[in-house]
GROMACS .gro file of N, CA and C in nm:
model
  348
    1UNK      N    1  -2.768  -0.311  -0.921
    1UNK     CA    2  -2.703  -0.196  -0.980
    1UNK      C    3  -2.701  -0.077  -0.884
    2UNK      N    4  -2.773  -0.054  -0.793
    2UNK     CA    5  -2.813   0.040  -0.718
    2UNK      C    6  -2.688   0.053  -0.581
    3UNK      N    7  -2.664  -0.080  -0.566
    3UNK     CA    8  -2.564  -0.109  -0.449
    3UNK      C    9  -2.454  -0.064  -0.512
    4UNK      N   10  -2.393  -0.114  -0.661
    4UNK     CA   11  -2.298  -0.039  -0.720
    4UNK      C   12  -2.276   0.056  -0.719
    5UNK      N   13  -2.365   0.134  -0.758
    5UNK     CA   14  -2.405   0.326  -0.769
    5UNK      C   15  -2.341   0.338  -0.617
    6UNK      N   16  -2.402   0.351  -0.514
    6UNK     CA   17  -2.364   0.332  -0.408
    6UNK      C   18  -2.244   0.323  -0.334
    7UNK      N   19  -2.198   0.179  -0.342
    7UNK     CA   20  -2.053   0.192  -0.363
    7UNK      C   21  -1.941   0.249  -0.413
    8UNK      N   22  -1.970   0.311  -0.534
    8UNK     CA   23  -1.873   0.425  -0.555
    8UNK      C   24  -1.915   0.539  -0.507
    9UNK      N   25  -1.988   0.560  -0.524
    9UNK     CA   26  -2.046   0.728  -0.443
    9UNK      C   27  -1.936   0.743  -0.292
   10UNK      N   28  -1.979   0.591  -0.215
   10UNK     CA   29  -1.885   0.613  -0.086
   10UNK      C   30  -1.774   0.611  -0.098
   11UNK      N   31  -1.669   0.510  -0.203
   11UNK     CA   32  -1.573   0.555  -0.264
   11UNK      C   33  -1.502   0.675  -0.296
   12UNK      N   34  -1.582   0.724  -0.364
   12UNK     CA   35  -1.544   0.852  -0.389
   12UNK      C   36  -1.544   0.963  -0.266
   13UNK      N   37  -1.619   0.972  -0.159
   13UNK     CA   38  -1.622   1.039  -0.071
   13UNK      C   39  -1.509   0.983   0.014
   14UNK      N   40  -1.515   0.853   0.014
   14UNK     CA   41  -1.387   0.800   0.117
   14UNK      C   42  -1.221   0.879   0.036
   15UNK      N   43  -1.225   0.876  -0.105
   15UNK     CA   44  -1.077   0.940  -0.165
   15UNK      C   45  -1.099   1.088  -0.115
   16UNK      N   46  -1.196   1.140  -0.132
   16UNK     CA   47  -1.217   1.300  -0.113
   16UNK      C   48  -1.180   1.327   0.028
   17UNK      N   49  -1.198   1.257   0.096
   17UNK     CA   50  -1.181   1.270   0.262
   17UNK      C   51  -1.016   1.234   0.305
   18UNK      N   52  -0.955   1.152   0.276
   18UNK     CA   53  -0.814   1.129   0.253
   18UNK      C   54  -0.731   1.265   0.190
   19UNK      N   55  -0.796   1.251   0.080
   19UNK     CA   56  -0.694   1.362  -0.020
   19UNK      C   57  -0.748   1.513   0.122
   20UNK      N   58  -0.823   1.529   0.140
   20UNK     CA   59  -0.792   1.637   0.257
   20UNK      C   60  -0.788   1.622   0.384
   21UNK      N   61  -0.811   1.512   0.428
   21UNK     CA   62  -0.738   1.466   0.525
   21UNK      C   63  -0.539   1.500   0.468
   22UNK      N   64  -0.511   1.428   0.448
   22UNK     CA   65  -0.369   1.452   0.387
   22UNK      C   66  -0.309   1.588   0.342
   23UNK      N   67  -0.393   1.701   0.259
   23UNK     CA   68  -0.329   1.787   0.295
   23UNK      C   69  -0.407   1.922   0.361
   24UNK      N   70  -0.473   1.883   0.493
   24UNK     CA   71  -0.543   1.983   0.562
   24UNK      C   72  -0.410   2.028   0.676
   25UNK      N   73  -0.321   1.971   0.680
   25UNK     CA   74  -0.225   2.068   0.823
   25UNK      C   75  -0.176   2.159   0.716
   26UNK      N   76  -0.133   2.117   0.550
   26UNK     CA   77  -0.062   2.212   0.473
   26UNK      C   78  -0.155   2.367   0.474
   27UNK      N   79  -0.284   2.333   0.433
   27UNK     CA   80  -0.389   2.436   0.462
   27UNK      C   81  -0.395   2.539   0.593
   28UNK      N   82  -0.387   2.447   0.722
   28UNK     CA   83  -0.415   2.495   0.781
   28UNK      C   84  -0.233   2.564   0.858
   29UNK      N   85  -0.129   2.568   0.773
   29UNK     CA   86  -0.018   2.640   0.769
   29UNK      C   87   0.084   2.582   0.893
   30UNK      N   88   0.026   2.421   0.907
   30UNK     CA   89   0.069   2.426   1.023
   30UNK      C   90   0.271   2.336   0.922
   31UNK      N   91   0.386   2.395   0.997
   31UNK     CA   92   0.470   2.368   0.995
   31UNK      C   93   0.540   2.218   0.906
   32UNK      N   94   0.567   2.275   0.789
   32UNK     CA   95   0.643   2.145   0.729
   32UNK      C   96   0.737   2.074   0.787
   33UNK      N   97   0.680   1.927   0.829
   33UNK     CA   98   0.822   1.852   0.874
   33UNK      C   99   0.807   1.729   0.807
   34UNK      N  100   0.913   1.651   0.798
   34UNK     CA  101   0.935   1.516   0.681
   34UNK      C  102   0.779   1.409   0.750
   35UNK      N  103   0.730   1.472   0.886
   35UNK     CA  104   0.618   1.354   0.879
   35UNK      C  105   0.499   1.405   0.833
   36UNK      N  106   0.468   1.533   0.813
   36UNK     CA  107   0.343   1.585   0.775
   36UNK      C  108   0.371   1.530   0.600
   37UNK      N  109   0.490   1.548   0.548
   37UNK     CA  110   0.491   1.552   0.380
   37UNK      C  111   0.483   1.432   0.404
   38UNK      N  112   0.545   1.323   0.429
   38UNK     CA  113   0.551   1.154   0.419
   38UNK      C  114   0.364   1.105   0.421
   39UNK      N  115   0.275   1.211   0.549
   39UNK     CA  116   0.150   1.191   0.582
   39UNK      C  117   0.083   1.192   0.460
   40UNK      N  118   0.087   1.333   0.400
   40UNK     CA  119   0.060   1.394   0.313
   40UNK      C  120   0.065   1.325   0.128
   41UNK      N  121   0.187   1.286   0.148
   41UNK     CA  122   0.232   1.207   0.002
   41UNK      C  123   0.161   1.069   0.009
   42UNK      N  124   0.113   1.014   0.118
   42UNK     CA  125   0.088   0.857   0.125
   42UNK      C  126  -0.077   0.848   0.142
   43UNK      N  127  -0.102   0.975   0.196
   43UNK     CA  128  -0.259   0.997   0.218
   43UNK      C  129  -0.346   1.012   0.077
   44UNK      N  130  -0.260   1.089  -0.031
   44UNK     CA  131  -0.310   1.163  -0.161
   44UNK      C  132  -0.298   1.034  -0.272
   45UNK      N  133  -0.172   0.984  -0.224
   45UNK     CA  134  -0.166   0.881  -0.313
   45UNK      C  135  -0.252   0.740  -0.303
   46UNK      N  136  -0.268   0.725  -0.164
   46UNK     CA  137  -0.375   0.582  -0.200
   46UNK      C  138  -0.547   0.654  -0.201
   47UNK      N  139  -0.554   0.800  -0.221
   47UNK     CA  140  -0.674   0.821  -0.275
   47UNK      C  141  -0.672   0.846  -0.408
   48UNK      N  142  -0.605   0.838  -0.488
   48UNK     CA  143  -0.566   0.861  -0.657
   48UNK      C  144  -0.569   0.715  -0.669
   49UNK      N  145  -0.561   0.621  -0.584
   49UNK     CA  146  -0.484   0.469  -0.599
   49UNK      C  147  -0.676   0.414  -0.552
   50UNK      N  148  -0.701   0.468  -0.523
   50UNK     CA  149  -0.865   0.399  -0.526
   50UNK      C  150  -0.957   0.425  -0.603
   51UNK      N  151  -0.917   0.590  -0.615
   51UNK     CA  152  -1.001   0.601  -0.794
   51UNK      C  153  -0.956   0.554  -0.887
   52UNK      N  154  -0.851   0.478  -0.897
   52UNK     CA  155  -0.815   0.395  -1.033
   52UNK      C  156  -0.882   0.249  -1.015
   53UNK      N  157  -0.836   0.213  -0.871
   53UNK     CA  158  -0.906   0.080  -0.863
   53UNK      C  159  -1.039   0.102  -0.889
   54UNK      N  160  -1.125   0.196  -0.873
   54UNK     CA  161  -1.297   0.177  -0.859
   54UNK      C  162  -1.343   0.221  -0.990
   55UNK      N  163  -1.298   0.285  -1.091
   55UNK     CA  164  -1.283   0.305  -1.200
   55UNK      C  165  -1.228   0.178  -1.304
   56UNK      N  166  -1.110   0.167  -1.269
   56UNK     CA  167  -1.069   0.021  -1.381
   56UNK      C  168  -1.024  -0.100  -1.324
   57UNK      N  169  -1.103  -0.168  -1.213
   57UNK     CA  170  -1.066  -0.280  -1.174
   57UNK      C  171  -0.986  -0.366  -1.198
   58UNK      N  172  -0.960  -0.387  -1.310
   58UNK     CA  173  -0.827  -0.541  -1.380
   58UNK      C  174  -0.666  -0.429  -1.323
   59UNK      N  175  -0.693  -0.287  -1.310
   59UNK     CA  176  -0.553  -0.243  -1.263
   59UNK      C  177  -0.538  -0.264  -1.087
   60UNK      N  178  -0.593  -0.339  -1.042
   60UNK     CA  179  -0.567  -0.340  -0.908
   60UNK      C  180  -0.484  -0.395  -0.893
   61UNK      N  181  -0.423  -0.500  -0.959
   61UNK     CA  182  -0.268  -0.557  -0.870
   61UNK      C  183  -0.156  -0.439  -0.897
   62UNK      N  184  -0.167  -0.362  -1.006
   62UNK     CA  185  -0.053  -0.261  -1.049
   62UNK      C  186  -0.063  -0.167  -0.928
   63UNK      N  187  -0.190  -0.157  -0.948
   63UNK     CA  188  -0.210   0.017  -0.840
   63UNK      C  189  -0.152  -0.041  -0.681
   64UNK      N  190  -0.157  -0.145  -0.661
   64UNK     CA  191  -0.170  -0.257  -0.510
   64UNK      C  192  -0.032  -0.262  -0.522
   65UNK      N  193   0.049  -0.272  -0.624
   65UNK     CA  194   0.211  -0.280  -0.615
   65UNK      C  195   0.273  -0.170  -0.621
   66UNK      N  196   0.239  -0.106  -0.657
   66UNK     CA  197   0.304   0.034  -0.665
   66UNK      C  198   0.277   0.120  -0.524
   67UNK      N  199   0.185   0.105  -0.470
   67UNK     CA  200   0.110   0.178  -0.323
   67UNK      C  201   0.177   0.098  -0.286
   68UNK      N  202   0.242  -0.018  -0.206
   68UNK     CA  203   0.354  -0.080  -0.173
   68UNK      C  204   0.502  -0.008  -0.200
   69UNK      N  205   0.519   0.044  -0.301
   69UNK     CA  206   0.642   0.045  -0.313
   69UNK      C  207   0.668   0.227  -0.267
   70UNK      N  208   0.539   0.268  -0.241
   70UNK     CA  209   0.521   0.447  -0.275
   70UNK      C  210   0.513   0.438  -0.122
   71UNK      N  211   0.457   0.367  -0.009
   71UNK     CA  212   0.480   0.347   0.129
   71UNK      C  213   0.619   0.323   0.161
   72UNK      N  214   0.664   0.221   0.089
   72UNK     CA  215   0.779   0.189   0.139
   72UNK      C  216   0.902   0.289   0.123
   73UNK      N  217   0.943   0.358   0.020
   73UNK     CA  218   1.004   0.454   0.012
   73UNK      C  219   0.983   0.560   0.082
   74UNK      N  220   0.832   0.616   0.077
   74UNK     CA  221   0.819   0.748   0.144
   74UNK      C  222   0.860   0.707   0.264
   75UNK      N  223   0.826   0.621   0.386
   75UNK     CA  224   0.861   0.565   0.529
   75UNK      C  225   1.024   0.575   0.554
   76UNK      N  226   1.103   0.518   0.411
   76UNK     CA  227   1.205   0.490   0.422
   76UNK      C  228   1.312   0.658   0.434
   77UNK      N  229   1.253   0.741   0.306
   77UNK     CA  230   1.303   0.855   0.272
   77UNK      C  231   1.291   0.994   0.409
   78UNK      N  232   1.155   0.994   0.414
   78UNK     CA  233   1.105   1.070   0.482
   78UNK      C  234   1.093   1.113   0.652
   79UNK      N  235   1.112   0.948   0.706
   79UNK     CA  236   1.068   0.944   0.833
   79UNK      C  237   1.181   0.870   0.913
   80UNK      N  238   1.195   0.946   1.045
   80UNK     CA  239   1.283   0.860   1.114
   80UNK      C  240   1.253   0.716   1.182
   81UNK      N  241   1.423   0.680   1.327
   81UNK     CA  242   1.407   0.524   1.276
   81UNK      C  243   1.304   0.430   1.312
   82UNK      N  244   1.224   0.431   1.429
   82UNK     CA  245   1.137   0.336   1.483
   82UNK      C  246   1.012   0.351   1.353
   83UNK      N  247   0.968   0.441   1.286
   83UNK     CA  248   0.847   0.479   1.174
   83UNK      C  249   0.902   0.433   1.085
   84UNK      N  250   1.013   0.497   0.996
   84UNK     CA  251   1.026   0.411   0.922
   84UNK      C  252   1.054   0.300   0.865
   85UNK      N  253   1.095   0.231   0.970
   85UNK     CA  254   1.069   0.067   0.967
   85UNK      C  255   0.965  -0.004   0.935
   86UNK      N  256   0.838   0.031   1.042
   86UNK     CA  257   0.677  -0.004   1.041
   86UNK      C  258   0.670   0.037   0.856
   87UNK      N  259   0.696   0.142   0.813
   87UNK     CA  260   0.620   0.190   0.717
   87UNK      C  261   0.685   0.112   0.578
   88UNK      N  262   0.818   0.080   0.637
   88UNK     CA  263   0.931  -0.026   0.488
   88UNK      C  264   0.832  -0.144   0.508
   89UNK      N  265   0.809  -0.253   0.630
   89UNK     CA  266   0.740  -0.383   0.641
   89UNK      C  267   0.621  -0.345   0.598
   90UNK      N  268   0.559  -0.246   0.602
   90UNK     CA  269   0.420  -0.281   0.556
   90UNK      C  270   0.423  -0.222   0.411
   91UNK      N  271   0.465  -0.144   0.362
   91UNK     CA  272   0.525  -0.162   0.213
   91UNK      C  273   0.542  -0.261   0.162
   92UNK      N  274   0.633  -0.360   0.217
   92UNK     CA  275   0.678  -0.501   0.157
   92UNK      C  276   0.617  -0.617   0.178
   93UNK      N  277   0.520  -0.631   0.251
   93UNK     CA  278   0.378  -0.672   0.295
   93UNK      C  279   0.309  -0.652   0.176
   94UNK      N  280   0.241  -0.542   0.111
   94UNK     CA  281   0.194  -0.510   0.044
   94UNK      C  282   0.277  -0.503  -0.134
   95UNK      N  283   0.382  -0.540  -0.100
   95UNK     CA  284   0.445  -0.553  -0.242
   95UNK      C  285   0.449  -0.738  -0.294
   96UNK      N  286   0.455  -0.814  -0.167
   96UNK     CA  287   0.447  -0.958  -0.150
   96UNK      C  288   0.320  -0.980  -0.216
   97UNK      N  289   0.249  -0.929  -0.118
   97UNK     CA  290   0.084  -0.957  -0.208
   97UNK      C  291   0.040  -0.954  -0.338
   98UNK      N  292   0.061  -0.803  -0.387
   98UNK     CA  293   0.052  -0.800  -0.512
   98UNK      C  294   0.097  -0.814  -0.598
   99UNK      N  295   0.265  -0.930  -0.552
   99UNK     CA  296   0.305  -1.023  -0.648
   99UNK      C  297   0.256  -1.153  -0.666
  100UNK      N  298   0.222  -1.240  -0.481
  100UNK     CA  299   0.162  -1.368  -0.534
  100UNK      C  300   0.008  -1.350  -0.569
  101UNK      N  301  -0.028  -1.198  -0.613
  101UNK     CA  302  -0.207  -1.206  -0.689
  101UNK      C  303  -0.162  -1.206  -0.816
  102UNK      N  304  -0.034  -1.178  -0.842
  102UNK     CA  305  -0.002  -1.147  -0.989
  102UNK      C  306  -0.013  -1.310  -1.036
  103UNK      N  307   0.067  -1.400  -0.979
  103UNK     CA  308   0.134  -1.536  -0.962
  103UNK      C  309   0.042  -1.600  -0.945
  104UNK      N  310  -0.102  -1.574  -0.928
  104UNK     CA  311  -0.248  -1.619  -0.835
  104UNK      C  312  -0.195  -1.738  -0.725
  105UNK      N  313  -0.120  -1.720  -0.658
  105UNK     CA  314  -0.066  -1.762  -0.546
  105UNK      C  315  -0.144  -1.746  -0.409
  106UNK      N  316  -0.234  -1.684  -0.432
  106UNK     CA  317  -0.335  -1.668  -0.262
  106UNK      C  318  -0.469  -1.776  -0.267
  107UNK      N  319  -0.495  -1.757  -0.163
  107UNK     CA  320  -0.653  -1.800  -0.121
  107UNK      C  321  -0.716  -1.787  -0.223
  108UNK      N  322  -0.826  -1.826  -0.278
  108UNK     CA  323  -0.915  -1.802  -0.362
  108UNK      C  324  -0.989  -1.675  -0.300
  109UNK      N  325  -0.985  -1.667  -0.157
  109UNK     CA  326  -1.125  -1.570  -0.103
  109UNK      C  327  -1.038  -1.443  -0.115
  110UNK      N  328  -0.919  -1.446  -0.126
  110UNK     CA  329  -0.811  -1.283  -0.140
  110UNK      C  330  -0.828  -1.237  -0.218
  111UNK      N  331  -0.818  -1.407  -0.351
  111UNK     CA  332  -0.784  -1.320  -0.464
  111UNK      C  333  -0.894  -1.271  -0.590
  112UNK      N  334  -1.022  -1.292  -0.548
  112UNK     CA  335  -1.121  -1.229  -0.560
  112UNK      C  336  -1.102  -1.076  -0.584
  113UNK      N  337  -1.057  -1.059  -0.502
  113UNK     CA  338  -1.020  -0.947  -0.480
  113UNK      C  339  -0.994  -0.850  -0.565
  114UNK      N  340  -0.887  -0.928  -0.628
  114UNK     CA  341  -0.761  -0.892  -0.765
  114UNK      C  342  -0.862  -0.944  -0.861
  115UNK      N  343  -0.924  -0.988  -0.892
  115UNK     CA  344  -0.967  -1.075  -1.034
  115UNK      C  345  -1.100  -1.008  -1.041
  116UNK      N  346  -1.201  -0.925  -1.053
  116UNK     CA  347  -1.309  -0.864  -1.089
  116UNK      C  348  -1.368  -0.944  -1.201
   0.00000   0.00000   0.00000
């Protein structure tokens, strides 16, 4: 139980560190451009997207598909062309996955993962 305790504690410091990581250039006034907000929107969101996972576990394939689809757009919307490419494939990377965990289509050792 103690390792648990634990584990979220770092959890939680790991979202806290993201979420200002992500918006410390806004803080620190430095100049809005579509890659600081794209930084910013994708940084905040998979730390909101880990306190749900570490909080209600059975939502991890939702939160895992949607952070797929919230990469892939922001990359797509936000960022020009060589970035937002990288950022559409690994979106859809991550949208693949957390359909064949839906499908239990992976490894057993992945999908551990998904299944708490």
């Amino acid at each position: 139980m103690r390792n648990v305790k634990m584990f979220k504690l770092l959890g939680v410091m790991l979202a806290l560190a993201l979420i200002v990581w992500g918006i410390a250039p806004i803080l620190r006034h430095q100049p809005l451009t579509n890659d600081v907000i794209a930084t910013a929107i994708i940084f905040v969101l998979i730390a909101v997207a880990y306190f749900i996972i570490m909080f209600k576990p059975p939502w991890t394939k939702a939160v895992f598909f949607f952070e797929g689809i919230i990469i892939a757009v922001c990359g797509y919307m936000l960022l020009d062309f060589p970035y937002n490419m990288e950022l559409i494939v690994v979106g859809l990377i991550i949208i693949i996955i957390a359909i064949l965990a839906y499908l239990q289509k992976l490894p057993p050792s992945i999908l551990k993962w998904f299944y708490r």
